Every structure is written in C-alpha cells, then in structure tokens.
Coordinates of C-alpha atoms and ligand atoms in Angstrom, one line a residue:
M1 CA 0.0 0.0 0.0
T2 CA 1.4 3.4 -1.0
V3 CA 1.0 6.1 1.6
V4 CA 0.2 9.3 -0.3
L5 CA -0.7 11.6 2.7
R6 CA 1.1 11.7 5.9
A7 CA 1.0 14.0 9.0
E8 CA 3.8 13.7 11.5
T9 CA 3.3 15.1 15.0
V10 CA 1.3 18.0 13.6
S11 CA 0.1 20.8 15.9
R12 CA -1.7 24.0 15.3
V13 CA -1.8 26.7 17.9
F14 CA -4.0 29.8 17.5
P15 CA -2.8 32.6 19.8
S16 CA -5.6 34.6 21.4
A17 CA -5.9 37.3 24.0
A18 CA -7.4 34.7 26.4
G19 CA -4.4 32.4 25.8
D20 CA -3.3 30.0 23.2
V21 CA -5.8 27.6 21.6
V22 CA -4.3 24.3 20.7
A23 CA -6.7 23.3 17.9
V24 CA -4.6 20.2 16.9
R25 CA -2.0 18.5 19.2
D26 CA 0.7 16.2 17.9
A27 CA -1.4 14.4 15.3
D28 CA 0.0 11.5 13.4
L29 CA -1.8 10.1 10.4
A30 CA -0.9 8.1 7.3
V31 CA -3.4 7.5 4.5
A32 CA -2.8 5.0 1.7
Q33 CA -4.2 4.9 -1.8
G34 CA -7.7 3.5 -1.9
E35 CA -8.2 4.1 1.8
L36 CA -11.1 5.9 3.4
V37 CA -10.2 7.3 6.8
V38 CA -13.0 9.0 8.9
V39 CA -12.1 11.5 11.5
A40 CA -14.9 11.7 14.0
G41 CA -15.2 14.6 16.5
R42 CA -17.6 17.0 18.0
S43 CA -17.9 20.6 16.9
G44 CA -14.7 22.4 17.9
A45 CA -12.6 19.2 18.2
G46 CA -10.2 20.5 15.5
K47 CA -11.5 18.7 12.4
T48 CA -11.4 21.6 10.0
T49 CA -8.1 22.8 11.3
L50 CA -6.6 19.3 10.7
L51 CA -8.1 19.0 7.2
T52 CA -6.9 22.5 6.3
M53 CA -3.3 21.5 7.2
L54 CA -3.6 18.2 5.3
G55 CA -4.6 20.1 2.2
G56 CA -1.8 22.6 2.5
L57 CA -4.0 25.6 3.1
D58 CA -2.6 26.3 6.5
A59 CA 0.8 25.5 7.9
P60 CA 1.3 23.5 11.2
T61 CA 2.8 25.4 14.1
S62 CA 5.0 22.3 14.5
G63 CA 5.3 18.9 12.9
R64 CA 5.0 18.3 9.1
V65 CA 2.6 17.2 6.4
L66 CA 3.9 15.2 3.4
I67 CA 2.1 14.5 0.2
D68 CA 3.7 11.9 -2.1
G69 CA 6.6 12.1 0.4
A70 CA 7.1 15.8 -0.2
D71 CA 7.2 18.0 2.9
L72 CA 4.8 20.9 2.3
A73 CA 7.0 23.2 4.4
D74 CA 10.0 22.5 2.2
P75 CA 10.6 25.5 -0.1
A76 CA 11.4 23.1 -2.9
T77 CA 7.8 21.8 -2.7
D78 CA 5.4 23.5 -5.1
V79 CA 2.3 23.5 -2.8
P80 CA 0.0 25.3 -5.2
A81 CA 0.8 22.8 -8.0
L82 CA 0.3 19.9 -5.7
R83 CA -3.0 21.3 -4.5
G84 CA -4.2 21.8 -8.1
S85 CA -3.1 18.4 -9.3
R86 CA -3.3 16.0 -6.4
I87 CA -5.9 17.2 -3.9
A88 CA -9.6 17.9 -4.1
S89 CA -11.9 19.1 -1.3
I90 CA -15.6 18.7 -0.5
F91 CA -17.3 20.9 2.1
Q92 CA -20.7 21.0 3.9
T93 CA -22.3 22.7 1.0
A94 CA -21.3 22.1 -2.6
G95 CA -20.6 25.7 -3.3
L96 CA -21.8 25.5 -6.9
I97 CA -22.0 28.5 -9.2
P98 CA -25.8 29.2 -9.5
V99 CA -25.8 30.4 -13.1
L100 CA -23.9 27.4 -14.4
S101 CA -25.5 24.0 -15.2
A102 CA -24.4 20.9 -13.3
A103 CA -22.2 19.9 -16.2
E104 CA -20.6 23.4 -16.4
N105 CA -19.9 23.4 -12.7
V106 CA -18.2 20.0 -13.0
E107 CA -16.2 21.4 -15.9
V108 CA -14.8 24.4 -14.0
P109 CA -11.6 22.7 -12.7
L110 CA -10.9 21.2 -16.1
R111 CA -11.2 24.7 -17.7
I112 CA -8.8 26.1 -15.1
R113 CA -6.3 23.4 -16.0
R114 CA -6.8 24.1 -19.7
V115 CA -7.9 20.5 -20.5
D116 CA -8.9 20.4 -24.2
P117 CA -12.7 20.6 -25.0
A118 CA -13.2 17.1 -26.2
E119 CA -11.4 15.6 -23.2
R120 CA -13.4 18.0 -20.9
D121 CA -16.7 16.8 -22.4
R122 CA -15.7 13.1 -21.9
R123 CA -14.6 13.6 -18.3
V124 CA -17.6 15.7 -17.3
A125 CA -20.0 13.1 -18.7
E126 CA -18.1 10.3 -16.9
A127 CA -18.0 12.2 -13.6
L128 CA -21.8 12.9 -13.8
R129 CA -22.5 9.3 -14.6
D130 CA -20.3 8.1 -11.7
V131 CA -22.5 10.2 -9.3
G132 CA -25.7 9.1 -10.9
L133 CA -26.6 12.5 -12.4
S134 CA -26.3 12.0 -16.2
D135 CA -29.9 13.1 -16.6
A136 CA -29.4 16.3 -14.6
A137 CA -26.4 17.6 -16.6
R138 CA -28.2 20.7 -18.0
Q139 CA -30.0 21.6 -14.7
R140 CA -28.8 24.5 -12.6
P141 CA -28.1 24.1 -8.9
G142 CA -31.4 25.8 -7.9
E143 CA -33.3 23.1 -9.7
L144 CA -31.5 20.3 -7.8
S145 CA -32.1 18.9 -4.3
G146 CA -29.4 19.3 -1.6
G147 CA -28.3 15.7 -2.1
Q148 CA -28.0 16.2 -5.9
Q149 CA -26.1 19.4 -5.4
Q150 CA -23.7 17.6 -3.1
R151 CA -23.3 14.9 -5.8
V152 CA -22.4 17.6 -8.3
G153 CA -19.8 18.9 -5.8
I154 CA -18.4 15.4 -5.6
A155 CA -18.2 15.0 -9.4
R156 CA -16.5 18.4 -9.5
A157 CA -14.0 17.3 -6.9
L158 CA -13.2 14.0 -8.6
V159 CA -13.2 15.1 -12.2
M160 CA -9.5 16.0 -11.8
Q161 CA -8.8 12.5 -10.7
P162 CA -7.1 13.6 -7.5
A163 CA -4.9 11.3 -5.5
I164 CA -6.3 12.8 -2.2
L165 CA -9.8 13.7 -1.3
L166 CA -10.5 15.8 1.8
A167 CA -14.1 16.1 2.9
D168 CA -15.2 18.4 5.8
E169 CA -18.6 17.3 7.1
P170 CA -19.9 16.5 3.6
T171 CA -23.2 15.3 4.9
A172 CA -23.9 17.8 7.7
Q173 CA -26.6 19.7 5.7
L174 CA -28.4 16.6 4.5
D175 CA -31.1 14.4 6.1
S176 CA -29.7 11.2 7.4
E177 CA -30.9 9.0 4.5
T178 CA -29.4 11.4 1.9
G179 CA -26.3 11.7 4.0
A180 CA -25.9 7.9 4.0
Q181 CA -26.3 7.8 0.2
I182 CA -23.6 10.5 -0.2
M183 CA -21.2 8.7 2.2
D184 CA -21.8 5.4 0.3
L185 CA -21.0 7.2 -2.9
I186 CA -17.8 8.7 -1.5
A187 CA -16.8 5.3 -0.2
R188 CA -17.5 3.6 -3.5
L189 CA -15.7 6.2 -5.6
V190 CA -12.7 6.2 -3.3
H191 CA -12.3 2.4 -3.4
E192 CA -12.9 2.2 -7.2
R193 CA -10.4 4.9 -8.0
G194 CA -7.8 4.2 -5.4
T195 CA -8.1 7.7 -3.9
A196 CA -6.8 8.4 -0.4
A197 CA -9.6 10.0 1.5
V198 CA -10.0 11.8 4.8
V199 CA -13.6 12.5 5.8
A200 CA -14.3 14.6 8.9
T201 CA -17.7 14.2 10.5
H202 CA -19.6 14.4 13.7
D203 CA -22.1 11.9 12.4
Q204 CA -21.6 8.5 14.0
A205 CA -23.6 6.8 11.3
M206 CA -20.9 7.6 8.8
L207 CA -18.3 5.6 10.6
A208 CA -19.5 2.3 9.2
R209 CA -18.2 3.2 5.7
A210 CA -14.7 3.9 6.9
D211 CA -11.7 1.6 6.4
R212 CA -10.2 3.2 9.6
V213 CA -11.7 5.5 12.1
F214 CA -9.9 8.2 14.1
E215 CA -11.3 10.2 16.9
L216 CA -10.4 13.8 17.4
H217 CA -11.1 15.1 20.9
D218 CA -9.9 18.5 22.0
G219 CA -7.3 18.5 19.3
V220 CA -5.9 15.0 20.1
L221 CA -6.2 12.5 17.3
R222 CA -6.4 8.8 18.2
A223 CA -7.1 5.7 16.2
R224 CA -10.3 4.1 17.4
A225 CA -9.2 0.8 19.0
S226 CA -10.4 -2.1 16.9
E227 CA -12.3 -4.9 18.7
Q228 CA -9.2 -7.1 18.3
A229 CA -6.9 -4.5 19.9
A230 CA -9.4 -4.1 22.7
E231 CA -9.2 -7.8 23.6
V232 CA -7.3 -8.7 26.7
P233 CA -3.9 -10.1 25.7
S234 CA -3.6 -13.8 26.3
G235 CA -0.8 -16.1 27.6
D236 CA 2.6 -14.5 28.3
D237 CA 1.5 -11.1 27.1
R238 CA -1.1 -10.9 29.9
R239 CA -0.3 -8.1 32.3
T240 CA -2.0 -7.7 35.7
Ligands
ATP301 N1 -8.5 31.0 13.0 C1 -8.7 30.7 14.3 N2 -8.3 31.5 15.3 C2 -8.5 31.1 16.6 N3 -9.0 30.0 17.0 C3 -9.4 29.1 16.0 C4 -9.2 29.4 14.6 N4 -9.7 28.3 13.9 C5 -10.1 27.4 14.8 N5 -9.9 27.9 16.1 C6 -10.2 27.1 17.3 O1 -9.7 25.8 17.2 C7 -10.5 24.9 17.7 C8 -10.9 23.8 16.6 O2 -11.7 24.4 15.6 P1 -12.1 23.6 14.3 O3 -12.9 24.6 13.5 O4 -10.9 23.0 13.7 O5 -13.0 22.5 14.9 P2 -14.1 21.6 14.1 O6 -13.9 20.2 14.8 O7 -13.9 21.6 12.7 O8 -15.5 22.2 14.5 P3 -16.8 22.4 13.6 O9 -17.3 21.0 13.4 O10 -17.7 23.2 14.5 O11 -16.4 23.1 12.4 C9 -11.8 25.6 18.2 O12 -11.6 25.8 19.6 C10 -11.7 26.9 17.5 O13 -12.3 27.9 18.2

C-alpha cells in the first residue's frame, strides 16, 4: 500500500488574548491509496483545522505534512501545483455556481487546468455518470435537491482524478438518508479509483463506511481501537 498523505506530530496553535488555543495537538496520520479514513469529532474538536493543514491551506505550528513524500513546508515543494493536481476538497455545501448548469460546474476545474474541450466533455460526462446524475447535466443548482447538489460537488472534486480527497462534514446539511447515500457514494468512488480520502464528520452513522476511524477530541487524534486491539492479551502477554 502506498502512503500518499502523511501527518507527523502536527500541531496548530492559535494565539488569542485569552491564551493559546491548541486546535490540533501532535497528530499522526498516514493514509494510503484507496483508503477511506474517517475523523470523528464534535464541533470544535479540530477537524477543520486538521483538514486545512492536510490540504496545504494552513501550515502547522509544529510537525509536518507530506504529500507523495514531499514535505509541504520545504521551499522546494510547489504546494499550489500539488494542490491543483493531487488534492480535491468537499465541504458541507457544494458551493456550486448558481448560473452554471451541473455539467458546467463540474467542468470548471478542467477549464482552469486548460484541458482540451473534447477531453473535458468526456470527463464531465463520466463524472456525472459516476455520481448518478447524467440526466441532470443541464440543470442549474437551484433546480436540484441538496443531495443532488452535493453529488455535483463530488463530481467536480473527482473530475481532476485527485490522489487525495478531503471532505469536511460533507453530509452535515443533509437528512440522514441522503447523507448515508452521499457517504456510500464517496466510499465507492474512493475504493474504485484508489483515492486516499479523509472525511471529517460528527455523524456516528458515517463511521460504518470507513476503512479506519480516528477520533479527534480537544485536538488530540487517536485511532479508534479495533475490537481485536481491545481484547485482553492472552498467555505470556497478559499483564496484571
Ligand atoms: N483562526 C482561528 N483562530 C483562533 N481559533 C481558532 C481558529 N480556527 C479554529 N480555532 C479554534 O480551534 C478549535 C478547533 O476548531 P475547528 O474549526 O478546527 O473545529 P471543528 O472540529 O472543525 O469544529 P466544527 O465542526 O464546529 O467546524 C476551536 O476551539 C476553534 O475555536
């Protein structure tokens, strides 16, 4: 398994008049191709801060983030280029452009990257098909349900075939059934395409789709102990 995203003892401290806020404290994480990692945590636990650093939009106060083995703090690393070519993000709301159709919204990142028109058409059609929205290609966001809009957002995130997908509470604005469908969709696409994904959520129902679950509590990230790890060691390993 190839690790594409790695955080090493990453911390982020926000200074404030009332004292420093340690939003993330010494977080370690490694995510491999095709792996869906869910970071569960309550509001204020530090999820957004962690994802922002993983995506290279904010720098850790200490520790380091590596993408494809490249340290984002290394001056030799072209972070904007990495962000454009290797990373895609999904947020609580799809953030679609209202005057553009679903297909035109999905096309935006391809236009920015100057992909040629025939290739754009092919990839947009494929992305909309993957999220089950081929029939809605010409509709504008205002004509789509919240779940459909979020699916357009997912198509737009995946049309660049990113190595890494970061999703910050992608189901928070949706009812639980639609949220479950969106999470199923993300899990399927991540596994089919071999994307490394980190999904932050406070929705416990989302954890079932994860390959691994981490819990973030007051900025401290811990792997959720598997049932096996929770078992009492047997034989010589037993400690009393
Ligand atoms: N720019 C900032 N300046 C000061 N404090 C901040 C800043 N950003 C986040 N914090 C603080 O860091 C902590 C973690 O915030 P963060 O937004 O990462 O949590 P979260 O788990 O994403 O919460 P939510 O689910 O509500 O978005 C909070 O105490 C927050 O107030």
